[in-house]
Tab-separated table of N, CA and C in Angstrom:
chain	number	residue	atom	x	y	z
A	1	UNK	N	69.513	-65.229	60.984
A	1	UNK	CA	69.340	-65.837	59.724
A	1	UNK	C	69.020	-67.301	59.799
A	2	UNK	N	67.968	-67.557	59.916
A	2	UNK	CA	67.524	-69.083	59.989
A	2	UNK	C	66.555	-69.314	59.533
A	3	UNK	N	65.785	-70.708	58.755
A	3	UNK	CA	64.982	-70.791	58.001
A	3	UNK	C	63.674	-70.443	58.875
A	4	UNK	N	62.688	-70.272	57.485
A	4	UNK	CA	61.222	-70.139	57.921
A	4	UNK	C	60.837	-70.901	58.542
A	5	UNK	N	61.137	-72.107	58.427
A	5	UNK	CA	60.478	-73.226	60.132
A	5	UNK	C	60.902	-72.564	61.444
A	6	UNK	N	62.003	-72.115	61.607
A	6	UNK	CA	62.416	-71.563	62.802
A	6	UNK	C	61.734	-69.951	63.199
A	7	UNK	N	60.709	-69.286	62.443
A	7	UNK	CA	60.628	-68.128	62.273
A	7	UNK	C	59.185	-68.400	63.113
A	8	UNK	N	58.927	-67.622	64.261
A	8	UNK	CA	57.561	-67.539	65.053
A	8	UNK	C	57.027	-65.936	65.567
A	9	UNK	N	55.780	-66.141	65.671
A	9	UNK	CA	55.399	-65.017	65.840
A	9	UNK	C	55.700	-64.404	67.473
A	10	UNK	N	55.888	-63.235	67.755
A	10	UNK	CA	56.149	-62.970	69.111
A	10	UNK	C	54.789	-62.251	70.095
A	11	UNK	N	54.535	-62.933	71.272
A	11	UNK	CA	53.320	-61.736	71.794
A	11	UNK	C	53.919	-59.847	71.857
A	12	UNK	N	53.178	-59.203	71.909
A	12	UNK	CA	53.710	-57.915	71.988
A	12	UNK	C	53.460	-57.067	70.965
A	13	UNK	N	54.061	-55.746	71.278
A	13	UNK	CA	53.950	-54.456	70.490
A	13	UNK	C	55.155	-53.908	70.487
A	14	UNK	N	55.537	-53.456	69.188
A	14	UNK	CA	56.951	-52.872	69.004
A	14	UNK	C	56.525	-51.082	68.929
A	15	UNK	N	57.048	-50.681	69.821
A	15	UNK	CA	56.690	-49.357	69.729
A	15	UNK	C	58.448	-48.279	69.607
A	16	UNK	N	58.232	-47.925	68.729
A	16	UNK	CA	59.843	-47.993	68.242
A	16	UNK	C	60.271	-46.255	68.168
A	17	UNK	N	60.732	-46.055	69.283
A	17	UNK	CA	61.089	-44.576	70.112
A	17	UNK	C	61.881	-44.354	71.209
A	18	UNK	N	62.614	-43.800	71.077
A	18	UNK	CA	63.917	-43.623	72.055
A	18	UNK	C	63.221	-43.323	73.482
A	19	UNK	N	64.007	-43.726	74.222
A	19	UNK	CA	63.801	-43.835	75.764
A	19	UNK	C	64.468	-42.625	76.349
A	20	UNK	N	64.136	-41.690	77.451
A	20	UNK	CA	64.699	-40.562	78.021
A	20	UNK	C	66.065	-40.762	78.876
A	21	UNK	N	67.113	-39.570	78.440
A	21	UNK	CA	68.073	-39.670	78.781
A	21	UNK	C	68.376	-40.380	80.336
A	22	UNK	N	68.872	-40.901	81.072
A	22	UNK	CA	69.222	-41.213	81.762
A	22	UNK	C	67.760	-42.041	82.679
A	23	UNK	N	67.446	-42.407	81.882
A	23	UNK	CA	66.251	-43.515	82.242
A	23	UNK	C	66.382	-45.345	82.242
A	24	UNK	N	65.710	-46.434	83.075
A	24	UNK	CA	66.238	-47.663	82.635
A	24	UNK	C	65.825	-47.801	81.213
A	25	UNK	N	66.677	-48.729	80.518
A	25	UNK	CA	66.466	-48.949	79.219
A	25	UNK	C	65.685	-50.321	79.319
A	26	UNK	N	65.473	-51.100	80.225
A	26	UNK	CA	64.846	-52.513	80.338
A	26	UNK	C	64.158	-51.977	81.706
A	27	UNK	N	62.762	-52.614	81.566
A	27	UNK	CA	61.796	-52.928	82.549
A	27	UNK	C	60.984	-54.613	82.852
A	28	UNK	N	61.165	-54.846	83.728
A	28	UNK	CA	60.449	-55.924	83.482
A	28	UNK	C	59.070	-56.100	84.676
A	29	UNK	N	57.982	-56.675	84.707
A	29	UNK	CA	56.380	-56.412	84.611
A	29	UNK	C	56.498	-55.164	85.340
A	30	UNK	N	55.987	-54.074	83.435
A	30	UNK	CA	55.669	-53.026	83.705
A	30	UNK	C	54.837	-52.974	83.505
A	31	UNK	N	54.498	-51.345	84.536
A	31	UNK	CA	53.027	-50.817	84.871
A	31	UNK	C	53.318	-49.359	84.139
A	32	UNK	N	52.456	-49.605	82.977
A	32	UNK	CA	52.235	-48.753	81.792
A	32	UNK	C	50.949	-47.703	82.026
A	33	UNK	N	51.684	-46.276	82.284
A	33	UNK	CA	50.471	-45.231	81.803
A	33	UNK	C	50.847	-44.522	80.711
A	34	UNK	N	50.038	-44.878	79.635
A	34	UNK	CA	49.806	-44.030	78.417
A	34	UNK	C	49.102	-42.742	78.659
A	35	UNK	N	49.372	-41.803	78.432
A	35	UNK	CA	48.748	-40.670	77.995
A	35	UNK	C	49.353	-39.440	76.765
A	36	UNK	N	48.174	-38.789	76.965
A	36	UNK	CA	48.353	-37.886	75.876
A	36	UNK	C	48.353	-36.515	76.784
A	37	UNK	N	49.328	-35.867	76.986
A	37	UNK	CA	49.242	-34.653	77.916
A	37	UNK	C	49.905	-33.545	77.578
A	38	UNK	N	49.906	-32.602	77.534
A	38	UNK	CA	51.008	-31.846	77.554
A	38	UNK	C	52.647	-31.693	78.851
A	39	UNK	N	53.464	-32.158	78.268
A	39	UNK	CA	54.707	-32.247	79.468
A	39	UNK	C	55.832	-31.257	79.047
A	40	UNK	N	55.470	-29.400	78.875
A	40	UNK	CA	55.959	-29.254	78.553
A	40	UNK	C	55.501	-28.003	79.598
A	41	UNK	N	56.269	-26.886	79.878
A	41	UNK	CA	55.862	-25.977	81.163
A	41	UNK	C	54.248	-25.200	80.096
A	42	UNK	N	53.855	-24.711	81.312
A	42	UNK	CA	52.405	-24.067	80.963
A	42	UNK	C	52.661	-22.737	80.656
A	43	UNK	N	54.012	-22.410	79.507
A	43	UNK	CA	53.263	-21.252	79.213
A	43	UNK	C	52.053	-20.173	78.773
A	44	UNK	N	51.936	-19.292	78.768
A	44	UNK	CA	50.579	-19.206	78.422
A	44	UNK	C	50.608	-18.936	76.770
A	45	UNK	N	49.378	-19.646	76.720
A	45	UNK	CA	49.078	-20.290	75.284
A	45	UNK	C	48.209	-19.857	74.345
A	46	UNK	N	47.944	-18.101	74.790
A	46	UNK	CA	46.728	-17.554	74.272
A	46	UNK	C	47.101	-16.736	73.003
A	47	UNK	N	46.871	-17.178	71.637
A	47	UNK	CA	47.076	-16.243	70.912
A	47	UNK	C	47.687	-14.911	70.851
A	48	UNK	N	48.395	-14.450	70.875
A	48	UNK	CA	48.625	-12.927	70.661
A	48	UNK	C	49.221	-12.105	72.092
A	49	UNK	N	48.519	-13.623	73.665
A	49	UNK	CA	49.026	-12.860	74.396
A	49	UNK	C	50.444	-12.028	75.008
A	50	UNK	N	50.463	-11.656	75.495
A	50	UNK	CA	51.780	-10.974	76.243
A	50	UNK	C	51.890	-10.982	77.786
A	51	UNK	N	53.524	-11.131	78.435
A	51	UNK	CA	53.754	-10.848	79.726
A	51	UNK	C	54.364	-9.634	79.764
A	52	UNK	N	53.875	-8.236	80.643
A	52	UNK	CA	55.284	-7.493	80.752
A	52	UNK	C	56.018	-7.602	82.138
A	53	UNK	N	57.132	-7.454	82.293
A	53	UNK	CA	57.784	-7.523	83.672
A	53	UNK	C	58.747	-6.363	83.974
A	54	UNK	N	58.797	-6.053	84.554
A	54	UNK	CA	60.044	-4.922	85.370
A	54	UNK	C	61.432	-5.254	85.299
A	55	UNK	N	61.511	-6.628	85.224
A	55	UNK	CA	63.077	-7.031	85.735
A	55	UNK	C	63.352	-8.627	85.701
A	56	UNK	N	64.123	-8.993	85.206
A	56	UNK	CA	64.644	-10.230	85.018
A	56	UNK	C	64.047	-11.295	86.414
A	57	UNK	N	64.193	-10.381	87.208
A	57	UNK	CA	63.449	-10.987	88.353
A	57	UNK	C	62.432	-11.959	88.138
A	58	UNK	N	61.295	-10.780	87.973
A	58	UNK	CA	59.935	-11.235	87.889
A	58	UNK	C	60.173	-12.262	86.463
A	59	UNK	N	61.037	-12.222	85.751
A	59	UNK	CA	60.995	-13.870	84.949
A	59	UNK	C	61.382	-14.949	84.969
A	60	UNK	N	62.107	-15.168	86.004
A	60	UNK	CA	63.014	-15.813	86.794
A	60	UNK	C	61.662	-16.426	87.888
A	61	UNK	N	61.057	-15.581	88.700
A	61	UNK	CA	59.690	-16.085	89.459
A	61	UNK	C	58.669	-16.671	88.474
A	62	UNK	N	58.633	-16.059	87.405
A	62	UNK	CA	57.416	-16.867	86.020
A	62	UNK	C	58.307	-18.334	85.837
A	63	UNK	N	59.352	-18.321	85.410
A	63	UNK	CA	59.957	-19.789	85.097
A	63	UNK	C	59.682	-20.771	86.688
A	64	UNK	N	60.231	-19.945	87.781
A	64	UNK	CA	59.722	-21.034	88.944
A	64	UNK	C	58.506	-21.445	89.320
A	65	UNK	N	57.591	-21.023	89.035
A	65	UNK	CA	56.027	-21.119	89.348
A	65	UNK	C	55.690	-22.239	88.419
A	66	UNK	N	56.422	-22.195	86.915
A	66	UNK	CA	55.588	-23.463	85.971
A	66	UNK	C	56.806	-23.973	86.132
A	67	UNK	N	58.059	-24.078	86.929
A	67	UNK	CA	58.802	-25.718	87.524
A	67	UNK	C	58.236	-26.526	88.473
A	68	UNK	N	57.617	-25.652	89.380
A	68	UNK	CA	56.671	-26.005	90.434
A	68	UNK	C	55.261	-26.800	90.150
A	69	UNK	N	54.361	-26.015	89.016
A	69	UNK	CA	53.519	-26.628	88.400
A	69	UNK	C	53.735	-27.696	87.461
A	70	UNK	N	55.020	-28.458	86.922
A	70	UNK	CA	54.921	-29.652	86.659
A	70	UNK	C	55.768	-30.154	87.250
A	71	UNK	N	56.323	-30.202	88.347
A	71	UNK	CA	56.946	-30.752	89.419
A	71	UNK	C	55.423	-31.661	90.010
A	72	UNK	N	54.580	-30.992	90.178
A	72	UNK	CA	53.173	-31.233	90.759
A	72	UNK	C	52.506	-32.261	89.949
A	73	UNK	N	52.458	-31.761	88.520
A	73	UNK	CA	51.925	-32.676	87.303
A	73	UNK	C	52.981	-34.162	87.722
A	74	UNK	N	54.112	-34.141	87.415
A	74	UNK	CA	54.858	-35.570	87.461
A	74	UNK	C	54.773	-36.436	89.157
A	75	UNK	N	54.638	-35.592	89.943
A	75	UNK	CA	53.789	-36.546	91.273
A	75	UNK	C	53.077	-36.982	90.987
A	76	UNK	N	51.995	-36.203	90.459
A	76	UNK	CA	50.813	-37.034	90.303
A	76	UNK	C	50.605	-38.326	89.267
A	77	UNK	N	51.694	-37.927	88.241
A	77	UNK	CA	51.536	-39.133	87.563
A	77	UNK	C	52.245	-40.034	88.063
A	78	UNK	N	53.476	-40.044	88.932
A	78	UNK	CA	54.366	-41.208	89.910
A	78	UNK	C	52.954	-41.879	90.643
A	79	UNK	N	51.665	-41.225	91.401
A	79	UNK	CA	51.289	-41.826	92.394
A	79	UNK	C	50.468	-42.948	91.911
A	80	UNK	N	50.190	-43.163	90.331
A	80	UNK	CA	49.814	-44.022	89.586
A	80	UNK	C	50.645	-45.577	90.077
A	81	UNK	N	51.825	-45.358	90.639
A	81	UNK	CA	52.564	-46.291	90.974
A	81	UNK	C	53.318	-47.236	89.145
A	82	UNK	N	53.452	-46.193	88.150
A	82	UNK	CA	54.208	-46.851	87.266
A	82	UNK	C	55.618	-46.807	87.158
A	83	UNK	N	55.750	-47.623	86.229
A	83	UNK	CA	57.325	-47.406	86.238
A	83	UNK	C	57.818	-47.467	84.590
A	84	UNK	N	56.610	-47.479	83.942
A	84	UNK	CA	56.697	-46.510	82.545
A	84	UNK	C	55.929	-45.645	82.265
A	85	UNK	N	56.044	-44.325	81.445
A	85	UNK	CA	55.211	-43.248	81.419
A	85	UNK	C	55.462	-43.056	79.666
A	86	UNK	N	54.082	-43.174	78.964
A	86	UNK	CA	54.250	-43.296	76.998
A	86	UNK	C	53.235	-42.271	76.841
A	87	UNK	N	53.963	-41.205	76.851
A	87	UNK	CA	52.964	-39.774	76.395
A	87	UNK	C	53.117	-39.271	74.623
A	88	UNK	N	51.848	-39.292	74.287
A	88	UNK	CA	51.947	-38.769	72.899
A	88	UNK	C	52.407	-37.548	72.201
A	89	UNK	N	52.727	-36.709	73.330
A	89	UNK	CA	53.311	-35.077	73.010
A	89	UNK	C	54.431	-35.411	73.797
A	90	UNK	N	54.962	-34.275	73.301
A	90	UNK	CA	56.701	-33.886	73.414
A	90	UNK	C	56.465	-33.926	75.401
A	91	UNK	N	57.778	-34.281	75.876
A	91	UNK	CA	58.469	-34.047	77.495
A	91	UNK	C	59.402	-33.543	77.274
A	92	UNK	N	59.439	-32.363	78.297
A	92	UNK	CA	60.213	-31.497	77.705
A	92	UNK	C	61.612	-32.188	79.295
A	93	UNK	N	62.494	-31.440	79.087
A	93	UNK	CA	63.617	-31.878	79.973
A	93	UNK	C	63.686	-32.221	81.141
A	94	UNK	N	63.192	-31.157	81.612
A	94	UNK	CA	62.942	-31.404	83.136
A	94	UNK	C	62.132	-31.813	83.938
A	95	UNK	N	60.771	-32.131	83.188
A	95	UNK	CA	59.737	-33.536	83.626
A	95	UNK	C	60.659	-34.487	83.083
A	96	UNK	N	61.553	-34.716	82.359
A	96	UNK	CA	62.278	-36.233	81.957
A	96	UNK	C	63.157	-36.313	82.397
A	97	UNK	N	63.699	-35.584	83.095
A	97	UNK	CA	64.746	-35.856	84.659
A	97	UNK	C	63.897	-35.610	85.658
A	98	UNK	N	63.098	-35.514	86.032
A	98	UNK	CA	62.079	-36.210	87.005
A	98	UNK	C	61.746	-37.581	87.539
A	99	UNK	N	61.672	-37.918	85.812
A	99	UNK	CA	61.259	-39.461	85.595
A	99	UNK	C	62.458	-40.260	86.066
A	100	UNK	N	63.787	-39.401	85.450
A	100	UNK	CA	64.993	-40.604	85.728
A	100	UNK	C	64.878	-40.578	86.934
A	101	UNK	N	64.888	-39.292	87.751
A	101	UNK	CA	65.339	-39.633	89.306
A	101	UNK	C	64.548	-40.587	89.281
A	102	UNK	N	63.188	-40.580	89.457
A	102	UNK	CA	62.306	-41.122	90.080
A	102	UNK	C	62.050	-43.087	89.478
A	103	UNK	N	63.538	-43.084	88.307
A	103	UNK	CA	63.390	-44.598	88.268
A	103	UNK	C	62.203	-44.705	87.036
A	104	UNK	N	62.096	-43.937	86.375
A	104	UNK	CA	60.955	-44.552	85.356
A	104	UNK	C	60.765	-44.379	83.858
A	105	UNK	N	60.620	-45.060	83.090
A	105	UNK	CA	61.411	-45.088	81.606
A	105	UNK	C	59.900	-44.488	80.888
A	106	UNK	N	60.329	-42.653	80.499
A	106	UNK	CA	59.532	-42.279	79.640
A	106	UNK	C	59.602	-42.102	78.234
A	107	UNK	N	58.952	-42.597	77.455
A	107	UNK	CA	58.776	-42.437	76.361
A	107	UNK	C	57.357	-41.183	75.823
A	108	UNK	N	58.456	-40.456	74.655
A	108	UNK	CA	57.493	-39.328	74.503
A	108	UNK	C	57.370	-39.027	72.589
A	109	UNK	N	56.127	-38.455	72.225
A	109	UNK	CA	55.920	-38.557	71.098
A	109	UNK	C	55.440	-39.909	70.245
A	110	UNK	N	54.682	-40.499	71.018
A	110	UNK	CA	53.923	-42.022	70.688
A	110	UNK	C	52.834	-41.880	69.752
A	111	UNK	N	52.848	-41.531	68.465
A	111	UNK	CA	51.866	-41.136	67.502
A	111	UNK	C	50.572	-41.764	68.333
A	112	UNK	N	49.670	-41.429	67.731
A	112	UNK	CA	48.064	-41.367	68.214
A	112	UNK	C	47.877	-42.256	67.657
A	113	UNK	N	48.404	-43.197	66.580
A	113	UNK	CA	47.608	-45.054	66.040
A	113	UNK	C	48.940	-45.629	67.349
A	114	UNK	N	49.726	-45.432	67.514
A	114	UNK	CA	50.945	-46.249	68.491
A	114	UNK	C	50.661	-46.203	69.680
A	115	UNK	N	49.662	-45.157	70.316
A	115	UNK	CA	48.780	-45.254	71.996
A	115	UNK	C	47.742	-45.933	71.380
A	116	UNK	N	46.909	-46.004	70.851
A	116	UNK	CA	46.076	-46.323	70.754
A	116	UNK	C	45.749	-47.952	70.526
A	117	UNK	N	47.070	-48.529	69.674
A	117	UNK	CA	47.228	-49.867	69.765
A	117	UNK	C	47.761	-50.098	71.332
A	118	UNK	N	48.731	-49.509	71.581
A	118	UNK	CA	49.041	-50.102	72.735
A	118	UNK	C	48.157	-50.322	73.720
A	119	UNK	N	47.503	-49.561	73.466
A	119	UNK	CA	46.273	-49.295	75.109
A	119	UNK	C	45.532	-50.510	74.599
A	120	UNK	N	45.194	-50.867	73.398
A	120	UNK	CA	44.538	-52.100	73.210
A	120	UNK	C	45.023	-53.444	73.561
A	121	UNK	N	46.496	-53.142	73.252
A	121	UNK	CA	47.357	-54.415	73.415
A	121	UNK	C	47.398	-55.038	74.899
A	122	UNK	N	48.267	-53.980	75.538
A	122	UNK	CA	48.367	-53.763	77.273
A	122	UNK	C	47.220	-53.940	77.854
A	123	UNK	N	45.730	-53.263	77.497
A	123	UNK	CA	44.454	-53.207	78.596
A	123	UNK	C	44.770	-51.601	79.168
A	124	UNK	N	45.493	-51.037	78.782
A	124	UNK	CA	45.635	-49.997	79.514
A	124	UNK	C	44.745	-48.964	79.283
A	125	UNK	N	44.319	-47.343	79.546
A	125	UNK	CA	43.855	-46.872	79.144
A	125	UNK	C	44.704	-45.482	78.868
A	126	UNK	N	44.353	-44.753	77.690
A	126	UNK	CA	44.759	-43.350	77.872
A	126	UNK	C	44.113	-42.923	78.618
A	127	UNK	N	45.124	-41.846	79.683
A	127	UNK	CA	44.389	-41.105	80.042
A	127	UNK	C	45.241	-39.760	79.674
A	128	UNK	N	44.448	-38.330	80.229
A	128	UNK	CA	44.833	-36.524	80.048
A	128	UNK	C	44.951	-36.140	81.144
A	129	UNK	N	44.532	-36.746	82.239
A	129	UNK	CA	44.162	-36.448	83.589
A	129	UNK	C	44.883	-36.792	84.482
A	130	UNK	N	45.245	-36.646	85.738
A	130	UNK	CA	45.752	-37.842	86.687
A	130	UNK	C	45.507	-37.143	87.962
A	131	UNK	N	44.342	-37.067	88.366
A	131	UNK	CA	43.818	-36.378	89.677
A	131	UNK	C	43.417	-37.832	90.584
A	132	UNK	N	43.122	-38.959	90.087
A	132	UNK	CA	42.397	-40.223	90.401
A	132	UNK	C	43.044	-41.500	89.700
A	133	UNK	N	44.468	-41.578	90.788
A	133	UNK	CA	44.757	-43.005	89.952
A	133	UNK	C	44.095	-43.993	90.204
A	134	UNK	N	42.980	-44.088	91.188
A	134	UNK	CA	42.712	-45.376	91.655
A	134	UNK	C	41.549	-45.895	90.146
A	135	UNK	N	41.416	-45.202	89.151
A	135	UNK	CA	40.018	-45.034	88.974
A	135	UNK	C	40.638	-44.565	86.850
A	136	UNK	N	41.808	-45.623	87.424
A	136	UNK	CA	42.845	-45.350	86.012
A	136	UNK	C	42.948	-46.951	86.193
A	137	UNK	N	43.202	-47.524	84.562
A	137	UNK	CA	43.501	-49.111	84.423
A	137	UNK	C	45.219	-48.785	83.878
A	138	UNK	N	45.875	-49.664	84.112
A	138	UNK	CA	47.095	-49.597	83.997
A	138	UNK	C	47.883	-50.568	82.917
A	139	UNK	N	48.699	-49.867	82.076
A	139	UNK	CA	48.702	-51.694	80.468
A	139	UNK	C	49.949	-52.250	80.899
């Protein structure tokens, strides 16, 4: 509470969204990848389709195959070398204990005007991809 002479503008972007459980809550010069990805396992996503299986087994091997496949996805986004990750779709649990082990404060559900400023703000870029970090700008 202090007068308007004392009142200044701040550099930055307030991007105002909870941080993943057991993640740092403070970073300081971070290396920001925005994207828009899906971080949620790959079920299959086809209209109408169906799995049948024999036995609890074989669903138990379906759940390990897409832990494995974004076990793979979140390397690849670590080899970016960040240490924040601001995805516009949902992360689902266990890519966001990934992140904690791995030390890195994700934020998920970043409306599409809130990446989009940021990436302006930062210099960063969205990316969907992460086969080629060298060949990714970082905000």
């Amino acid at each position: 509470g202090g007068s308007l002479e004392q009142s200044y503008l701040e550099e930055g972007f307030l991007l105002e969204k909870k941080i993943g459980v057991g993640q740092p809550k403070r970073i300081e010069n971070a290396k920001i990848l925005i994207a828009n990805t899906p971080m949620d396992t790959d079920k299959i996503k086809i209209y109408g389709s169906r799995v049948k299986v024999d036995s609890m087994d074989k669903v138990a091997e379906i759940e390990e195959e897409e832990k494995k496949k974004m076990k793979a996805k979140v390397e690849k986004i670590k080899k970016h070398g960040i240490n924040v990750f601001i995805n516009r779709q949902l992360i689902y649990n266990y890519p966001e204990q990934l992140f904690a082990d791995a030390g890195i404060m994700a934020i998920e559900h970043a409306d599409f005007d809130g990446v989009d400023r940021l990436s302006t703000v930062t210099g960063g870029e969205l990316v969907s991809t992460f086969d080629h970090p060298e060949l990714v700008t970082l905000g």
